[in-house]
Amino acid sequence: GNSVTQMEGPVTLSEEAFLTINCTYTATGYPSLFWYVQYPGEGLQLLLKATKADDKGSNKGFEATYRKETTSFHLEKGSVQVSDSAVYFCALILYNNNDMRFGAGTRLTVKP
Amino acid sequence: ETGVTQSPTHLIKTRGQQVTLRCSSQSGHNTVSWYQQALGQGPQFIFQYYREEENGRGNFPPRFSGLQFPKYSSELNVNALELDDSALYLCASSYGTGGGYEQYFGPGTRLTVT
């Protein structure tokens, strides 16, 4: 089946540290991949996406590259800020499917 | 352009009762999907409605049902509530179905079943 496995949290970093949150996927077809962010008390916001192999999604200093050979879509940011504290979800959906599959989420806390 | 809104924000129900959650989609979106997010977990797909017809369903029992109305409103109904139904319920709207369309999420309704 289709599924996403992401790095367990919580992750605690100091401001300006480098962030990596690992995400790997299993899919029967050719998925689009997403990172969503959820701030406390809010719904999910799309952070970035990639729709084909070797695509790099980027937004607000975050990046992730669609790696078909390793079935991965790791999230990175070079210098995190306190305002980046949130829960991050990796997700996939097949082009002709309606069932978006999410990972369990990784809680990031950035300390000043 | 208005975003996706949901009501109520919070709700407390007793086991065995029925509940209706509401969603107002973004203008122009003809597709709405509903997700259940248990505490500490990622969202799980319940079902999707496209042009007022169910268009795909996840692994949820029939007591979870939905409706989509003209003018961008929709409902999620849950009958015979169980304690495990306690969760954050998210709706997401999009311009179309399938992975090619970005889903825009609402803030969710927190349901507590006692």
PDB file of C-alpha atoms in Angstrom:
ATOM      1  CA  GLY A   1       0.000   0.000   0.000  1.00  0.00           C
ATOM      2  CA  ASN A   2       0.889   3.672   0.032  1.00  0.00           C
ATOM      3  CA  SER A   3       2.466   5.021   3.196  1.00  0.00           C
ATOM      4  CA  VAL A   4       4.827   7.598   4.635  1.00  0.00           C
ATOM      5  CA  THR A   5       7.327   7.108   7.420  1.00  0.00           C
ATOM      6  CA  GLN A   6       8.888  10.126   8.993  1.00  0.00           C
ATOM      7  CA  MET A   7      11.448  10.760  11.656  1.00  0.00           C
ATOM      8  CA  GLU A   8      10.066  10.502  15.149  1.00  0.00           C
ATOM      9  CA  GLY A   9      10.236  13.534  17.334  1.00  0.00           C
ATOM     10  CA  PRO A  10      10.294  15.597  19.202  1.00  0.00           C
ATOM     11  CA  VAL A  11      13.199  17.537  17.769  1.00  0.00           C
ATOM     12  CA  THR A  12      14.668  20.386  19.796  1.00  0.00           C
ATOM     13  CA  LEU A  13      17.163  22.776  18.217  1.00  0.00           C
ATOM     14  CA  SER A  14      18.771  26.069  19.053  1.00  0.00           C
ATOM     15  CA  GLU A  15      18.047  29.076  16.879  1.00  0.00           C
ATOM     16  CA  GLU A  16      20.161  29.157  13.686  1.00  0.00           C
ATOM     17  CA  ALA A  17      20.849  25.409  13.828  1.00  0.00           C
ATOM     18  CA  PHE A  18      20.519  23.188  10.751  1.00  0.00           C
ATOM     19  CA  LEU A  19      17.342  21.147  10.469  1.00  0.00           C
ATOM     20  CA  THR A  20      16.748  17.792   8.826  1.00  0.00           C
ATOM     21  CA  ILE A  21      13.534  15.826   9.174  1.00  0.00           C
ATOM     22  CA  ASN A  22      13.669  12.497   7.372  1.00  0.00           C
ATOM     23  CA  CYS A  23      10.771  11.177   5.319  1.00  0.00           C
ATOM     24  CA  THR A  24      10.578   7.987   3.281  1.00  0.00           C
ATOM     25  CA  TYR A  25       7.637   6.658   1.345  1.00  0.00           C
ATOM     26  CA  THR A  26       6.161   3.534  -0.163  1.00  0.00           C
ATOM     27  CA  ALA A  27       3.867   3.892  -3.146  1.00  0.00           C
ATOM     28  CA  THR A  28       2.332   1.587  -5.719  1.00  0.00           C
ATOM     29  CA  GLY A  29       2.396   4.321  -8.308  1.00  0.00           C
ATOM     30  CA  TYR A  30       4.133   7.599  -8.904  1.00  0.00           C
ATOM     31  CA  PRO A  31       3.213   9.984  -6.079  1.00  0.00           C
ATOM     32  CA  SER A  32       3.351  13.690  -5.512  1.00  0.00           C
ATOM     33  CA  LEU A  33       5.085  14.508  -2.237  1.00  0.00           C
ATOM     34  CA  PHE A  34       4.331  17.245   0.252  1.00  0.00           C
ATOM     35  CA  TRP A  35       5.452  18.798   3.496  1.00  0.00           C
ATOM     36  CA  TYR A  36       2.752  20.405   5.609  1.00  0.00           C
ATOM     37  CA  VAL A  37       3.219  22.446   8.781  1.00  0.00           C
ATOM     38  CA  GLN A  38       0.761  22.704  11.652  1.00  0.00           C
ATOM     39  CA  TYR A  39       1.107  25.516  14.167  1.00  0.00           C
ATOM     40  CA  PRO A  40      -0.566  25.162  17.579  1.00  0.00           C
ATOM     41  CA  GLY A  41      -4.340  25.354  17.330  1.00  0.00           C
ATOM     42  CA  GLU A  42      -4.345  25.639  13.557  1.00  0.00           C
ATOM     43  CA  GLY A  43      -4.981  23.469  10.536  1.00  0.00           C
ATOM     44  CA  LEU A  44      -2.371  22.265   8.088  1.00  0.00           C
ATOM     45  CA  GLN A  45      -0.562  24.652   5.799  1.00  0.00           C
ATOM     46  CA  LEU A  46       1.239  23.486   2.695  1.00  0.00           C
ATOM     47  CA  LEU A  47       4.946  24.220   3.121  1.00  0.00           C
ATOM     48  CA  LEU A  48       6.299  22.790  -0.130  1.00  0.00           C
ATOM     49  CA  LYS A  49       5.702  20.091  -2.689  1.00  0.00           C
ATOM     50  CA  ALA A  50       7.343  18.125  -5.501  1.00  0.00           C
ATOM     51  CA  THR A  51       5.521  16.234  -8.220  1.00  0.00           C
ATOM     52  CA  LYS A  52       8.260  14.264  -9.979  1.00  0.00           C
ATOM     53  CA  ALA A  53      11.670  12.715  -9.353  1.00  0.00           C
ATOM     54  CA  ASP A  54      14.542  15.148  -8.745  1.00  0.00           C
ATOM     55  CA  ASP A  55      12.162  18.065  -8.257  1.00  0.00           C
ATOM     56  CA  LYS A  56      13.124  20.336  -5.389  1.00  0.00           C
ATOM     57  CA  GLY A  57      10.352  22.039  -3.460  1.00  0.00           C
ATOM     58  CA  SER A  58      11.264  25.148  -1.504  1.00  0.00           C
ATOM     59  CA  ASN A  59       9.535  27.780   0.598  1.00  0.00           C
ATOM     60  CA  LYS A  60      10.481  30.083   3.488  1.00  0.00           C
ATOM     61  CA  GLY A  61      14.032  28.693   3.555  1.00  0.00           C
ATOM     62  CA  PHE A  62      12.852  25.074   3.716  1.00  0.00           C
ATOM     63  CA  GLU A  63      13.807  22.627   0.961  1.00  0.00           C
ATOM     64  CA  ALA A  64      13.103  19.011   0.080  1.00  0.00           C
ATOM     65  CA  THR A  65      14.177  16.988  -2.957  1.00  0.00           C
ATOM     66  CA  TYR A  66      12.125  14.125  -4.421  1.00  0.00           C
ATOM     67  CA  ARG A  67      14.517  11.166  -4.521  1.00  0.00           C
ATOM     68  CA  LYS A  68      12.995   8.248  -6.358  1.00  0.00           C
ATOM     69  CA  GLU A  69      16.048   6.007  -5.975  1.00  0.00           C
ATOM     70  CA  THR A  70      15.905   6.225  -2.180  1.00  0.00           C
ATOM     71  CA  THR A  71      12.111   6.865  -1.975  1.00  0.00           C
ATOM     72  CA  SER A  72      12.798   9.865   0.231  1.00  0.00           C
ATOM     73  CA  PHE A  73      11.733  13.477   0.626  1.00  0.00           C
ATOM     74  CA  HIS A  74      13.765  14.839   3.536  1.00  0.00           C
ATOM     75  CA  LEU A  75      12.997  18.337   4.799  1.00  0.00           C
ATOM     76  CA  GLU A  76      15.931  20.694   5.421  1.00  0.00           C
ATOM     77  CA  LYS A  77      16.500  24.247   6.555  1.00  0.00           C
ATOM     78  CA  GLY A  78      19.856  25.858   6.971  1.00  0.00           C
ATOM     79  CA  SER A  79      19.045  28.130   9.909  1.00  0.00           C
ATOM     80  CA  VAL A  80      15.902  27.624  11.972  1.00  0.00           C
ATOM     81  CA  GLN A  81      14.087  30.342  13.867  1.00  0.00           C
ATOM     82  CA  VAL A  82      11.923  30.231  16.981  1.00  0.00           C
ATOM     83  CA  SER A  83       8.920  30.895  14.734  1.00  0.00           C
ATOM     84  CA  ASP A  84       9.558  27.574  12.950  1.00  0.00           C
ATOM     85  CA  SER A  85       8.403  25.700  16.058  1.00  0.00           C
ATOM     86  CA  ALA A  86       5.500  23.541  14.860  1.00  0.00           C
ATOM     87  CA  VAL A  87       4.576  20.008  13.833  1.00  0.00           C
ATOM     88  CA  TYR A  88       5.724  18.978  10.357  1.00  0.00           C
ATOM     89  CA  PHE A  89       3.967  16.318   8.287  1.00  0.00           C
ATOM     90  CA  CYS A  90       5.247  14.520   5.231  1.00  0.00           C
ATOM     91  CA  ALA A  91       2.514  13.341   2.868  1.00  0.00           C
ATOM     92  CA  LEU A  92       1.951  11.704  -0.489  1.00  0.00           C
ATOM     93  CA  ILE A  93      -0.873  11.345  -2.971  1.00  0.00           C
ATOM     94  CA  LEU A  94      -1.071   9.491  -6.233  1.00  0.00           C
ATOM     95  CA  TYR A  95      -2.049  11.521  -9.274  1.00  0.00           C
ATOM     96  CA  ASN A  96      -5.276   9.608  -9.918  1.00  0.00           C
ATOM     97  CA  ASN A  97      -6.151   9.055  -6.267  1.00  0.00           C
ATOM     98  CA  ASN A  98      -7.982  11.050  -3.616  1.00  0.00           C
ATOM     99  CA  ASP A  99      -6.453   9.476  -0.511  1.00  0.00           C
ATOM    100  CA  MET A 100      -3.627  11.644   0.782  1.00  0.00           C
ATOM    101  CA  ARG A 101      -1.416   9.656   3.174  1.00  0.00           C
ATOM    102  CA  PHE A 102       0.364  11.448   5.999  1.00  0.00           C
ATOM    103  CA  GLY A 103       3.223  10.530   8.258  1.00  0.00           C
ATOM    104  CA  ALA A 104       2.754  10.696  12.019  1.00  0.00           C
ATOM    105  CA  GLY A 105       4.286  14.152  12.249  1.00  0.00           C
ATOM    106  CA  THR A 106       7.477  15.500  13.796  1.00  0.00           C
ATOM    107  CA  ARG A 107       7.279  18.164  16.474  1.00  0.00           C
ATOM    108  CA  LEU A 108      10.026  20.775  16.190  1.00  0.00           C
ATOM    109  CA  THR A 109      10.860  23.140  19.023  1.00  0.00           C
ATOM    110  CA  VAL A 110      13.396  25.882  18.399  1.00  0.00           C
ATOM    111  CA  LYS A 111      14.865  27.565  21.465  1.00  0.00           C
ATOM    112  CA  PRO A 112      16.347  31.069  21.469  1.00  0.00           C
TER     113      PRO A 112
ATOM    114  CA  GLU B   1     -10.420  35.096  -1.603  1.00  0.00           C
ATOM    115  CA  THR B   2     -11.750  33.534   1.576  1.00  0.00           C
ATOM    116  CA  GLY B   3     -10.076  30.516   3.113  1.00  0.00           C
ATOM    117  CA  VAL B   4     -11.557  27.272   4.349  1.00  0.00           C
ATOM    118  CA  THR B   5     -13.582  27.637   7.532  1.00  0.00           C
ATOM    119  CA  GLN B   6     -15.026  25.028   9.883  1.00  0.00           C
ATOM    120  CA  SER B   7     -17.597  25.063  12.643  1.00  0.00           C
ATOM    121  CA  PRO B   8     -17.820  24.558  15.491  1.00  0.00           C
ATOM    122  CA  THR B   9     -14.287  24.954  16.788  1.00  0.00           C
ATOM    123  CA  HIS B  10     -14.796  22.582  19.674  1.00  0.00           C
ATOM    124  CA  LEU B  11     -17.530  20.094  20.508  1.00  0.00           C
ATOM    125  CA  ILE B  12     -18.186  17.680  23.349  1.00  0.00           C
ATOM    126  CA  LYS B  13     -20.550  14.751  22.823  1.00  0.00           C
ATOM    127  CA  THR B  14     -21.531  11.625  24.696  1.00  0.00           C
ATOM    128  CA  ARG B  15     -20.940   8.110  23.420  1.00  0.00           C
ATOM    129  CA  GLY B  16     -23.840   6.960  21.241  1.00  0.00           C
ATOM    130  CA  GLN B  17     -24.852  10.449  20.156  1.00  0.00           C
ATOM    131  CA  GLN B  18     -24.710  11.844  16.643  1.00  0.00           C
ATOM    132  CA  VAL B  19     -22.697  14.875  15.491  1.00  0.00           C
ATOM    133  CA  THR B  20     -22.598  17.130  12.444  1.00  0.00           C
ATOM    134  CA  LEU B  21     -19.502  19.116  11.557  1.00  0.00           C
ATOM    135  CA  ARG B  22     -19.542  21.848   8.930  1.00  0.00           C
ATOM    136  CA  CYS B  23     -17.078  23.159   6.420  1.00  0.00           C
ATOM    137  CA  SER B  24     -17.119  26.119   4.090  1.00  0.00           C
ATOM    138  CA  SER B  25     -14.805  25.593   1.145  1.00  0.00           C
ATOM    139  CA  GLN B  26     -12.731  28.160  -0.620  1.00  0.00           C
ATOM    140  CA  SER B  27     -14.609  29.948  -3.382  1.00  0.00           C
ATOM    141  CA  GLY B  28     -14.364  28.118  -6.710  1.00  0.00           C
ATOM    142  CA  HIS B  29     -13.392  24.773  -5.200  1.00  0.00           C
ATOM    143  CA  ASN B  30     -15.595  21.859  -6.277  1.00  0.00           C
ATOM    144  CA  THR B  31     -13.920  19.197  -4.156  1.00  0.00           C
ATOM    145  CA  VAL B  32     -13.862  18.725  -0.401  1.00  0.00           C
ATOM    146  CA  SER B  33     -12.023  16.056   1.573  1.00  0.00           C
ATOM    147  CA  TRP B  34     -12.414  15.179   5.236  1.00  0.00           C
ATOM    148  CA  TYR B  35      -9.680  13.877   7.520  1.00  0.00           C
ATOM    149  CA  GLN B  36      -9.548  12.588  11.087  1.00  0.00           C
ATOM    150  CA  GLN B  37      -6.463  13.498  13.102  1.00  0.00           C
ATOM    151  CA  ALA B  38      -6.111  11.632  16.379  1.00  0.00           C
ATOM    152  CA  LEU B  39      -3.912  13.176  19.034  1.00  0.00           C
ATOM    153  CA  GLY B  40      -0.250  12.839  18.138  1.00  0.00           C
ATOM    154  CA  GLN B  41      -1.000  11.289  14.746  1.00  0.00           C
ATOM    155  CA  GLY B  42      -1.135  12.406  11.153  1.00  0.00           C
ATOM    156  CA  PRO B  43      -4.479  13.019   9.444  1.00  0.00           C
ATOM    157  CA  GLN B  44      -6.301  10.008   8.015  1.00  0.00           C
ATOM    158  CA  PHE B  45      -8.490  10.303   4.928  1.00  0.00           C
ATOM    159  CA  ILE B  46     -12.191   9.735   5.636  1.00  0.00           C
ATOM    160  CA  PHE B  47     -13.769  10.541   2.241  1.00  0.00           C
ATOM    161  CA  GLN B  48     -13.929  13.049  -0.553  1.00  0.00           C
ATOM    162  CA  TYR B  49     -16.851  14.752  -2.288  1.00  0.00           C
ATOM    163  CA  TYR B  50     -16.674  16.049  -5.818  1.00  0.00           C
ATOM    164  CA  ARG B  51     -19.592  18.029  -7.254  1.00  0.00           C
ATOM    165  CA  GLU B  52     -21.861  16.771  -4.470  1.00  0.00           C
ATOM    166  CA  GLU B  53     -21.098  13.060  -4.970  1.00  0.00           C
ATOM    167  CA  GLU B  54     -18.847  10.850  -2.829  1.00  0.00           C
ATOM    168  CA  ASN B  55     -15.622  10.315  -4.762  1.00  0.00           C
ATOM    169  CA  GLY B  56     -13.458   8.009  -2.720  1.00  0.00           C
ATOM    170  CA  ARG B  57     -13.480   6.745   0.841  1.00  0.00           C
ATOM    171  CA  GLY B  58     -10.850   5.690   3.336  1.00  0.00           C
ATOM    172  CA  ASN B  59     -11.054   2.921   5.891  1.00  0.00           C
ATOM    173  CA  PHE B  60     -13.915   4.348   7.936  1.00  0.00           C
ATOM    174  CA  PRO B  61     -17.243   2.653   8.762  1.00  0.00           C
ATOM    175  CA  PRO B  62     -20.575   3.712   7.229  1.00  0.00           C
ATOM    176  CA  ARG B  63     -21.559   5.627  10.367  1.00  0.00           C
ATOM    177  CA  PHE B  64     -19.244   8.312   8.961  1.00  0.00           C
ATOM    178  CA  SER B  65     -21.178  10.028   6.203  1.00  0.00           C
ATOM    179  CA  GLY B  66     -21.080  13.314   4.390  1.00  0.00           C
ATOM    180  CA  LEU B  67     -22.873  15.791   2.220  1.00  0.00           C
ATOM    181  CA  GLN B  68     -21.672  18.480  -0.115  1.00  0.00           C
ATOM    182  CA  PHE B  69     -23.990  21.346  -1.008  1.00  0.00           C
ATOM    183  CA  PRO B  70     -23.931  23.991  -3.722  1.00  0.00           C
ATOM    184  CA  LYS B  71     -22.143  27.221  -2.848  1.00  0.00           C
ATOM    185  CA  TYR B  72     -19.168  25.554  -1.207  1.00  0.00           C
ATOM    186  CA  SER B  73     -20.600  24.137   2.019  1.00  0.00           C
ATOM    187  CA  SER B  74     -20.323  20.565   3.249  1.00  0.00           C
ATOM    188  CA  GLU B  75     -20.980  18.399   6.288  1.00  0.00           C
ATOM    189  CA  LEU B  76     -19.463  15.432   8.031  1.00  0.00           C
ATOM    190  CA  ASN B  77     -21.924  13.352  10.056  1.00  0.00           C
ATOM    191  CA  VAL B  78     -20.927  10.726  12.566  1.00  0.00           C
ATOM    192  CA  ASN B  79     -23.570   8.444  14.096  1.00  0.00           C
ATOM    193  CA  ALA B  80     -23.317   6.290  17.215  1.00  0.00           C
ATOM    194  CA  LEU B  81     -20.257   8.089  18.504  1.00  0.00           C
ATOM    195  CA  GLU B  82     -17.515   6.034  20.111  1.00  0.00           C
ATOM    196  CA  LEU B  83     -14.779   7.170  22.460  1.00  0.00           C
ATOM    197  CA  ASP B  84     -12.183   6.572  19.707  1.00  0.00           C
ATOM    198  CA  ASP B  85     -13.922   9.155  17.541  1.00  0.00           C
ATOM    199  CA  SER B  86     -12.369  11.847  19.722  1.00  0.00           C
ATOM    200  CA  ALA B  87     -10.061  13.698  17.340  1.00  0.00           C
ATOM    201  CA  LEU B  88      -9.469  16.834  15.302  1.00  0.00           C
ATOM    202  CA  TYR B  89     -11.547  16.733  12.127  1.00  0.00           C
ATOM    203  CA  LEU B  90     -10.123  18.615   9.181  1.00  0.00           C
ATOM    204  CA  CYS B  91     -11.725  19.498   5.906  1.00  0.00           C
ATOM    205  CA  ALA B  92      -9.735  20.451   2.839  1.00  0.00           C
ATOM    206  CA  SER B  93     -10.980  21.912  -0.410  1.00  0.00           C
ATOM    207  CA  SER B  94      -9.440  21.935  -3.867  1.00  0.00           C
ATOM    208  CA  TYR B  95     -10.199  22.903  -7.453  1.00  0.00           C
ATOM    209  CA  GLY B  96     -10.358  19.277  -8.485  1.00  0.00           C
ATOM    210  CA  THR B  97      -9.719  15.680  -7.532  1.00  0.00           C
ATOM    211  CA  GLY B  98      -6.477  13.740  -7.482  1.00  0.00           C
ATOM    212  CA  GLY B  99      -2.916  14.573  -6.614  1.00  0.00           C
ATOM    213  CA  GLY B 100      -2.545  17.328  -9.161  1.00  0.00           C
ATOM    214  CA  TYR B 101      -4.614  19.756  -7.114  1.00  0.00           C
ATOM    215  CA  GLU B 102      -3.439  21.444  -3.925  1.00  0.00           C
ATOM    216  CA  GLN B 103      -5.668  20.904  -0.915  1.00  0.00           C
ATOM    217  CA  TYR B 104      -6.371  23.885   1.329  1.00  0.00           C
ATOM    218  CA  PHE B 105      -7.081  22.910   4.919  1.00  0.00           C
ATOM    219  CA  GLY B 106      -9.399  24.482   7.439  1.00  0.00           C
ATOM    220  CA  PRO B 107      -8.458  24.948  11.117  1.00  0.00           C
ATOM    221  CA  GLY B 108     -10.410  21.885  12.188  1.00  0.00           C
ATOM    222  CA  THR B 109     -13.106  20.941  14.684  1.00  0.00           C
ATOM    223  CA  ARG B 110     -11.925  19.331  17.907  1.00  0.00           C
ATOM    224  CA  LEU B 111     -14.445  16.619  18.880  1.00  0.00           C
ATOM    225  CA  THR B 112     -14.350  15.076  22.338  1.00  0.00           C
ATOM    226  CA  VAL B 113     -16.512  12.025  23.045  1.00  0.00           C
ATOM    227  CA  THR B 114     -17.090  11.185  26.706  1.00  0.00           C
TER     228      THR B 114
END
